[in-house]
C-alpha positions as YAML, in Angstrom:
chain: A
units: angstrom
residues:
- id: 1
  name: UNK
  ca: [84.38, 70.58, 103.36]
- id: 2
  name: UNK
  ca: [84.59, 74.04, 104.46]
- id: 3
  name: UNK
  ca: [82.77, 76.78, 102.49]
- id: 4
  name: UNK
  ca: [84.64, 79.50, 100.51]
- id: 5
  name: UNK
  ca: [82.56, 82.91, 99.53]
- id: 6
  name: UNK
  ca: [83.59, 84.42, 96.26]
- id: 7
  name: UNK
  ca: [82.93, 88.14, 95.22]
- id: 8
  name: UNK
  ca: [82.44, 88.09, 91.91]
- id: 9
  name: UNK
  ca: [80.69, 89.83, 88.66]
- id: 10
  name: UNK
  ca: [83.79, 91.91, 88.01]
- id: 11
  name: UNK
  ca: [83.25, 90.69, 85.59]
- id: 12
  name: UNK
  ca: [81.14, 88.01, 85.32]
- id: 13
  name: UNK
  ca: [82.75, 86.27, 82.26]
- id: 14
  name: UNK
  ca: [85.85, 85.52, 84.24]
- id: 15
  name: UNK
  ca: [83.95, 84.29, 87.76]
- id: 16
  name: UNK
  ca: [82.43, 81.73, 85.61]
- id: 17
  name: UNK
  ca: [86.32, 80.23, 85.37]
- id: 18
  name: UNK
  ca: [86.57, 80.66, 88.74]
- id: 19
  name: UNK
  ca: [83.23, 78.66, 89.49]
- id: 20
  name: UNK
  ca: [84.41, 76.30, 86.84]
- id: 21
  name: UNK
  ca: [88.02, 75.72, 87.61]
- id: 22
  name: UNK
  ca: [87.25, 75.12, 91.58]
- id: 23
  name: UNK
  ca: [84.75, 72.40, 90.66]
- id: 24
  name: UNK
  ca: [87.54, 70.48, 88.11]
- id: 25
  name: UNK
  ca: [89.84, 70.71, 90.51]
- id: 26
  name: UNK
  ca: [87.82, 69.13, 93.35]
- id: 27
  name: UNK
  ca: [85.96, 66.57, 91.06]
- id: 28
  name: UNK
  ca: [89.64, 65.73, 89.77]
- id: 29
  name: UNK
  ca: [90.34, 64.84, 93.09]
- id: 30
  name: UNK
  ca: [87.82, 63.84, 95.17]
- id: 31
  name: UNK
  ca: [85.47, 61.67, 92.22]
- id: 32
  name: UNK
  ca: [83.78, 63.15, 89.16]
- id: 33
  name: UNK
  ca: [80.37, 63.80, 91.05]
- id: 34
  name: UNK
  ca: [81.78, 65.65, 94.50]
- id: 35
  name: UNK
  ca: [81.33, 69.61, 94.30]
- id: 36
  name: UNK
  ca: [82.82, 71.90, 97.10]
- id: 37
  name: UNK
  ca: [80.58, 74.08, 98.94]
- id: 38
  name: UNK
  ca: [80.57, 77.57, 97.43]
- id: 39
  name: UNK
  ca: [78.60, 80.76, 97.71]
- id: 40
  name: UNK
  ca: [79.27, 83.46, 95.09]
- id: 41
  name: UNK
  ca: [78.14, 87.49, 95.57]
- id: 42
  name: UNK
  ca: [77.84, 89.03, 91.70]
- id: 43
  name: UNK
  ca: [78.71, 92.57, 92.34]
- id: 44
  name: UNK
  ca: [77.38, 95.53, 89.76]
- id: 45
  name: UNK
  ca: [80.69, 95.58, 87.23]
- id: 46
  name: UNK
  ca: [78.75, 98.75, 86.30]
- id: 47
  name: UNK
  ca: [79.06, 100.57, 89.55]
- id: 48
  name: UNK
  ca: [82.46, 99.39, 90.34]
- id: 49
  name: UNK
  ca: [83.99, 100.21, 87.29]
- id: 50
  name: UNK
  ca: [82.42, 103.87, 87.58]
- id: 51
  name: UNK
  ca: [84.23, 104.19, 90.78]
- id: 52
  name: UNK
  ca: [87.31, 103.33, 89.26]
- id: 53
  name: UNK
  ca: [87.34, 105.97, 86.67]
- id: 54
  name: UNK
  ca: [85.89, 108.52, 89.69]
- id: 55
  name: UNK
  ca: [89.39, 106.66, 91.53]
- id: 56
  name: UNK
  ca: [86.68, 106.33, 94.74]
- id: 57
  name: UNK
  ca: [88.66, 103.57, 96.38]
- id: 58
  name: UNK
  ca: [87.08, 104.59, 99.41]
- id: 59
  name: UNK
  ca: [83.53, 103.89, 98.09]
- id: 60
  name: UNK
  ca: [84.41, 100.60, 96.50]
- id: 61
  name: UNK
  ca: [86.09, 99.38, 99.83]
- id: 62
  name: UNK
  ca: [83.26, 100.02, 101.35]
- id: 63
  name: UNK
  ca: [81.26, 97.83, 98.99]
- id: 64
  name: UNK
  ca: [83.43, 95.64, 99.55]
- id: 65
  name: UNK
  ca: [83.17, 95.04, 102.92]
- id: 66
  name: UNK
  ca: [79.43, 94.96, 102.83]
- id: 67
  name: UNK
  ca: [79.66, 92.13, 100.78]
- id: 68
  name: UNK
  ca: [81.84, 90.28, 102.58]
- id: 69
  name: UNK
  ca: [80.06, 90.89, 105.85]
- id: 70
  name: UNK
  ca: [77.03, 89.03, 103.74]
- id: 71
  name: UNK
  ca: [79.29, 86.45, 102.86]
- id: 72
  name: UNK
  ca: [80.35, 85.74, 106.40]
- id: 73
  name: UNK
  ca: [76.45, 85.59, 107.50]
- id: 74
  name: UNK
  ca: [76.24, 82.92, 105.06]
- id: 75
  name: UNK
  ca: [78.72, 81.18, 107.16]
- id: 76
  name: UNK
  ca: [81.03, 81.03, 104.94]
- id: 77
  name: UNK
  ca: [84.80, 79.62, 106.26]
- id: 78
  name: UNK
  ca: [87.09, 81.86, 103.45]
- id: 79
  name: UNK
  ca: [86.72, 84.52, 101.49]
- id: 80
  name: UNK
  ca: [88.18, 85.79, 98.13]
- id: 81
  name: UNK
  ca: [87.82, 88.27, 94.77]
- id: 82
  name: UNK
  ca: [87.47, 86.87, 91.88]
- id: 83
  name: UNK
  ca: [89.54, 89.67, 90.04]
- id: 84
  name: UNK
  ca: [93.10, 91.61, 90.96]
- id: 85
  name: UNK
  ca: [92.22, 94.34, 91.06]
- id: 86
  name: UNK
  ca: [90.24, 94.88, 93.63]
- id: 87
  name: UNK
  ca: [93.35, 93.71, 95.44]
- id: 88
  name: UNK
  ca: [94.35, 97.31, 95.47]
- id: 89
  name: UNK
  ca: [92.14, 97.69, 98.53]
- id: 90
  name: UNK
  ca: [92.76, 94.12, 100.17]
- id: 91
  name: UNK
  ca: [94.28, 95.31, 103.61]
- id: 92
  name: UNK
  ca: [91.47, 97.80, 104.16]
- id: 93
  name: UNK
  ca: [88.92, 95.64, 103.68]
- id: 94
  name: UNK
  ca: [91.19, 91.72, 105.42]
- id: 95
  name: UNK
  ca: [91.52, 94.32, 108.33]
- id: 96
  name: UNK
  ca: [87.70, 94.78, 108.55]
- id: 97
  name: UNK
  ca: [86.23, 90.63, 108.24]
- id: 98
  name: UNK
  ca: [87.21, 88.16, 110.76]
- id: 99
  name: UNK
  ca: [87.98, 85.51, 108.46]
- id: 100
  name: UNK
  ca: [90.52, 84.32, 106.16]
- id: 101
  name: UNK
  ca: [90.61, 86.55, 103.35]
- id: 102
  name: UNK
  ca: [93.17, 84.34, 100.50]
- id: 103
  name: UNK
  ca: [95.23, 86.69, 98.15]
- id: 104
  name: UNK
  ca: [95.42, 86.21, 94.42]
- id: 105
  name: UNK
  ca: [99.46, 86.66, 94.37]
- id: 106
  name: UNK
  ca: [99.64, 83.84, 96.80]
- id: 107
  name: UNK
  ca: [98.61, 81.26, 93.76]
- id: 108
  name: UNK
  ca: [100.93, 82.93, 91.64]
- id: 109
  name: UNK
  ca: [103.96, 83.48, 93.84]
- id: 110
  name: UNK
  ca: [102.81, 79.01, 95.29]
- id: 111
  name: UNK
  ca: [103.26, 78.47, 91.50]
- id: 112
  name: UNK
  ca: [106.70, 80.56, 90.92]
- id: 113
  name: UNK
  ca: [108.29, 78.99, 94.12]
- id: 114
  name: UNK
  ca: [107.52, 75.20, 92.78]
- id: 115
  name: UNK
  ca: [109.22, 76.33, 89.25]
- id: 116
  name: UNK
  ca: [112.24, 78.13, 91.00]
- id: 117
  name: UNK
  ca: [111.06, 81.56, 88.98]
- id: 118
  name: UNK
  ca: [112.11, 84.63, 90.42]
- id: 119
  name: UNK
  ca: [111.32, 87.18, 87.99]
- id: 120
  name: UNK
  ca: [108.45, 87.67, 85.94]
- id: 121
  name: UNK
  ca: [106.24, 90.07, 83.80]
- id: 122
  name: UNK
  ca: [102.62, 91.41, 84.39]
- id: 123
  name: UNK
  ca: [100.18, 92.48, 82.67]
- id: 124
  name: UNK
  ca: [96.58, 93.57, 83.74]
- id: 125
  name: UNK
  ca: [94.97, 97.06, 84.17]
- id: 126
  name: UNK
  ca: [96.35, 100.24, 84.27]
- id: 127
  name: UNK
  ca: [95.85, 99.65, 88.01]
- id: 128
  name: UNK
  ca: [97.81, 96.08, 88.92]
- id: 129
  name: UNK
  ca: [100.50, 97.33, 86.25]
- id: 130
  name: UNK
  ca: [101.06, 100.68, 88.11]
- id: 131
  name: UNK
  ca: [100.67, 100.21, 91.30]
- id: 132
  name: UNK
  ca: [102.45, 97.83, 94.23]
- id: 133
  name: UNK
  ca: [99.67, 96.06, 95.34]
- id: 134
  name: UNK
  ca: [100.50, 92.68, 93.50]
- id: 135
  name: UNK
  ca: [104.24, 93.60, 92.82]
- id: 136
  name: UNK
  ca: [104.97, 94.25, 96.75]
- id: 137
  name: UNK
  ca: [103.13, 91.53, 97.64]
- id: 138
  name: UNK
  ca: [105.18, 89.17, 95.43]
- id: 139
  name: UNK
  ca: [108.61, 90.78, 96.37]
- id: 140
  name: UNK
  ca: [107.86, 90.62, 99.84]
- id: 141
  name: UNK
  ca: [106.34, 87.63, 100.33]
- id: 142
  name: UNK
  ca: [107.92, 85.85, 97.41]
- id: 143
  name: UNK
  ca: [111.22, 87.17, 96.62]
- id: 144
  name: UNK
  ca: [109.76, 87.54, 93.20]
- id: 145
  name: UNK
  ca: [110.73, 90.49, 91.47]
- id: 146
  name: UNK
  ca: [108.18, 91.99, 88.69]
- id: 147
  name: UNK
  ca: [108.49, 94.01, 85.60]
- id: 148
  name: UNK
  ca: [105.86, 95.47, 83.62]
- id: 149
  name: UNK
  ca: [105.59, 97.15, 80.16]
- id: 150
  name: UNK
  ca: [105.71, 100.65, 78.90]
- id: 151
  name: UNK
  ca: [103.33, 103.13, 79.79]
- id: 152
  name: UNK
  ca: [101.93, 103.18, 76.42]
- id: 153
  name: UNK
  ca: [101.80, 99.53, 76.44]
- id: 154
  name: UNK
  ca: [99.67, 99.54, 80.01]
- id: 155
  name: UNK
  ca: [97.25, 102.11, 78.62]
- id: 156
  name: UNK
  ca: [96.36, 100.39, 75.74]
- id: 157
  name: UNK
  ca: [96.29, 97.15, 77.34]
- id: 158
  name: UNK
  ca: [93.86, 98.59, 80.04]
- id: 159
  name: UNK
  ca: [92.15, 99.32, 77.22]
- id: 160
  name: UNK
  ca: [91.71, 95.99, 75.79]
- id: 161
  name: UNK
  ca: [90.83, 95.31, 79.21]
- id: 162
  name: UNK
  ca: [88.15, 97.37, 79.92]
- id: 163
  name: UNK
  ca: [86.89, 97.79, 76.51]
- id: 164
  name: UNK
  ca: [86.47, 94.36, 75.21]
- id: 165
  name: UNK
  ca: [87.56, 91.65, 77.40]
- id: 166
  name: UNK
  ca: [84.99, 92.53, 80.32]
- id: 167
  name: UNK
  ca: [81.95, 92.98, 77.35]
- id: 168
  name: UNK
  ca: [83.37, 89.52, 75.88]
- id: 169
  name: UNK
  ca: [84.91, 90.81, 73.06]
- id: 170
  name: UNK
  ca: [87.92, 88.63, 71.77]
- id: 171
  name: UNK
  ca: [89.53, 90.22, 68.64]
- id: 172
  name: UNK
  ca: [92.49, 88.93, 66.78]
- id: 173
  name: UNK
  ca: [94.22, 92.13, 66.43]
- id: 174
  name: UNK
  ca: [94.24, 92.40, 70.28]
- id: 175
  name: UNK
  ca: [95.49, 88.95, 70.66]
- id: 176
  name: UNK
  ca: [98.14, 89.72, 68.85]
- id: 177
  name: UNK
  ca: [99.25, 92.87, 70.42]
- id: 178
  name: UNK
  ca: [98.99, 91.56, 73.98]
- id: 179
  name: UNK
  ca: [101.60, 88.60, 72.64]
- id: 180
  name: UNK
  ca: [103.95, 90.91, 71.16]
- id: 181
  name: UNK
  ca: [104.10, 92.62, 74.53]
- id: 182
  name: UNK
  ca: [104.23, 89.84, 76.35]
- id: 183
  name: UNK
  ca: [107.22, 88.57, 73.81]
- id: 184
  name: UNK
  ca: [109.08, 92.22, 73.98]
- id: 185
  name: UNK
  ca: [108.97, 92.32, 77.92]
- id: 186
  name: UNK
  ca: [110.42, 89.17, 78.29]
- id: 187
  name: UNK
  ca: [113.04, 89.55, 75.81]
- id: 188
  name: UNK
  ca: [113.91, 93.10, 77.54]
- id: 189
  name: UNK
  ca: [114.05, 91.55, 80.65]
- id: 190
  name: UNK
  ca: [115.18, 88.19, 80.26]
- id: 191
  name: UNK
  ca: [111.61, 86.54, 82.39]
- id: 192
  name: UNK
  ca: [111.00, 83.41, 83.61]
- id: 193
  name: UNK
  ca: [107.68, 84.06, 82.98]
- id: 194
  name: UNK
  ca: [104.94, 86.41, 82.55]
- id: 195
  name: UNK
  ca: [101.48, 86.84, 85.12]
- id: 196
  name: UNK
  ca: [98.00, 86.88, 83.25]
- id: 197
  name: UNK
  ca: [97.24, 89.71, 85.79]
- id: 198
  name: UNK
  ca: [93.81, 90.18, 85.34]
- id: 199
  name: UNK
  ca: [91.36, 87.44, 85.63]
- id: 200
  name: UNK
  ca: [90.08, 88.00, 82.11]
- id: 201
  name: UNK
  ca: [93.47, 87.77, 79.74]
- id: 202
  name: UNK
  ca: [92.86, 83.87, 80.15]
- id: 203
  name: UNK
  ca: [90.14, 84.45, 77.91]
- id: 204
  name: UNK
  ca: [92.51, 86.15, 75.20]
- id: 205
  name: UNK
  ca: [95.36, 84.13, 75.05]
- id: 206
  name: UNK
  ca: [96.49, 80.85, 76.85]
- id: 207
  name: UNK
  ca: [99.67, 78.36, 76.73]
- id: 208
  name: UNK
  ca: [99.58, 77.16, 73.26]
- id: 209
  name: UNK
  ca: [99.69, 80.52, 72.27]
- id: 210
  name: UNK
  ca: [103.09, 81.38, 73.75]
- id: 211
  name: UNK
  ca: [106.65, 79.22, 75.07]
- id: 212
  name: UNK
  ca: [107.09, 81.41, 77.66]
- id: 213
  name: UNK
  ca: [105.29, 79.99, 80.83]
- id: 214
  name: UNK
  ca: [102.14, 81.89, 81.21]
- id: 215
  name: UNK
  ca: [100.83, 82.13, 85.06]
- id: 216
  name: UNK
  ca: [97.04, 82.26, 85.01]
- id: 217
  name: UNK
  ca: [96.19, 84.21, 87.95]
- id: 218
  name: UNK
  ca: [92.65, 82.87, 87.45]
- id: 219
  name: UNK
  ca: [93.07, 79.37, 87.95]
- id: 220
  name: UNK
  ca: [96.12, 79.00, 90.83]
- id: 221
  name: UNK
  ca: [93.78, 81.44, 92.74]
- id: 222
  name: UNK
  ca: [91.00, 79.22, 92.43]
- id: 223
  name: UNK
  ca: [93.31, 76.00, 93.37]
- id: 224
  name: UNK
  ca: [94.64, 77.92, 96.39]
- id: 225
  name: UNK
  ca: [90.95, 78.51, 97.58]
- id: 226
  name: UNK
  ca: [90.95, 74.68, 98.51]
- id: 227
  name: UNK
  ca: [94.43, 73.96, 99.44]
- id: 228
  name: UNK
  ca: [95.33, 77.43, 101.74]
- id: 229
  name: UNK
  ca: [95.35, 77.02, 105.38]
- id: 230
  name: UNK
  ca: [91.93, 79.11, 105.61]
- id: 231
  name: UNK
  ca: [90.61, 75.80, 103.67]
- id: 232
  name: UNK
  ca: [92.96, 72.81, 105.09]
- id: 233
  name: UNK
  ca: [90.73, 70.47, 104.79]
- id: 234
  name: UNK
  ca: [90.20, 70.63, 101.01]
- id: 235
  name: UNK
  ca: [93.27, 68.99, 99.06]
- id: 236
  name: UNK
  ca: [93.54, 69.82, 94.93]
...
């Protein structure tokens, strides 16, 4: 099986899915005691999310790349984040590593073209809510078109975001909230379903909690990582 590096630790909490759901998958399918080959990089959450508030994109691509050039010494065959939104600088840094660098929106929009969805809500931070980087890539690549909340909405859940989910804090009251959003945007916009846009709302709230289908970015990612054509070999 081929190898797939992971850049992780942002935060750690939800690359610990990702570690976990890639090994299901593949035990699932290939026997109970078969584990894929898989290197992991824990990045400084810290340092990163500094960056963020500083908005030094340029900084954290370059961290980025560093990584990944570690990764690829490890000769690793694939490489991916184990977030979204460092998505926001995934052409600067694809355009920099020779080697097959698989997209979070490509489990997500995989998932939405097997349902026949076309239009769906997100939620994440301030950043994948704002910004095109997972919206474009789902419109253009996709046809799926994307709505978000209001911009009171995105702060706050940012805030849940940054403030408790990524120091694994799970409160009621924010459970709630994020469902009543999640309820009000796709009533408002008639979905046919809603993304779990940041790799730690899986944590919050999952599919029992809501009839609306929920896409967990976390866990199509981590199925793609075995099943894209930087990792034909694998099957899940």
């Amino acid at each position: 099986m081929k190898m797939v590096g992971l850049i992780g630790g942002t935060s750690w909490r939800s690359t610990i899915e990702y570690y976990k759901y890639i090994n299901a998958t593949i035990n699932q399918v290939k026997g109970g005691k078969v584990n894929p080959p898989l290197t992991i990089y824990n990045l400084n959450q810290q340092e990163i999310h500094d960056l963020q508030q500083q908005n030094d994109w340029e900084k954290i691509t370059e961290i980025y790349v560093s990584v990944g050039k570690k990764l690829i010494a490890t000769n690793v065959n694939a490489l991916a984040f184990c977030a979204n939104t460092p998505h926001k600088v995934y052409e600067k840094i694809s355009t920099q590593l020779n080697i097959p660098f698989i997209h979070i929106a490509d489990g997500i929009g995989t998932e939405a073209r097997r349902r026949n969805h076309t239009k769906l809500g997100l939620i994440g931070t301030k950043f994948t809510m704002n910004e095109k980087f997972i919206k474009a890539y789902l419109k253009n690549n996709y046809s799926i078109e994307v709505k978000v909340p209001n911009d009171d909405q995105i702060e706050k859940l940012h805030r849940i975001v940054i403030d408790e989910l990524t120091q694994g804090k799970f409160y009621k009251k924010s459970k709630i909230y994020t469902l009543q959003v999640i309820k009000k945007l796709a009533k408002k916009e008639n979905l046919d379903g809603i993304i779990l846009g940041c790799t730690k709302f899986p944590l919050l709230i999952n599919q029992q909690d809501i009839e609306l289908r929920l896409y967990n970015s976390t866990e199509l990612h981590a199925c793609l990582l075995y099943t894209s054509d930087a990792a034909d070999d694998l099957l899940c």
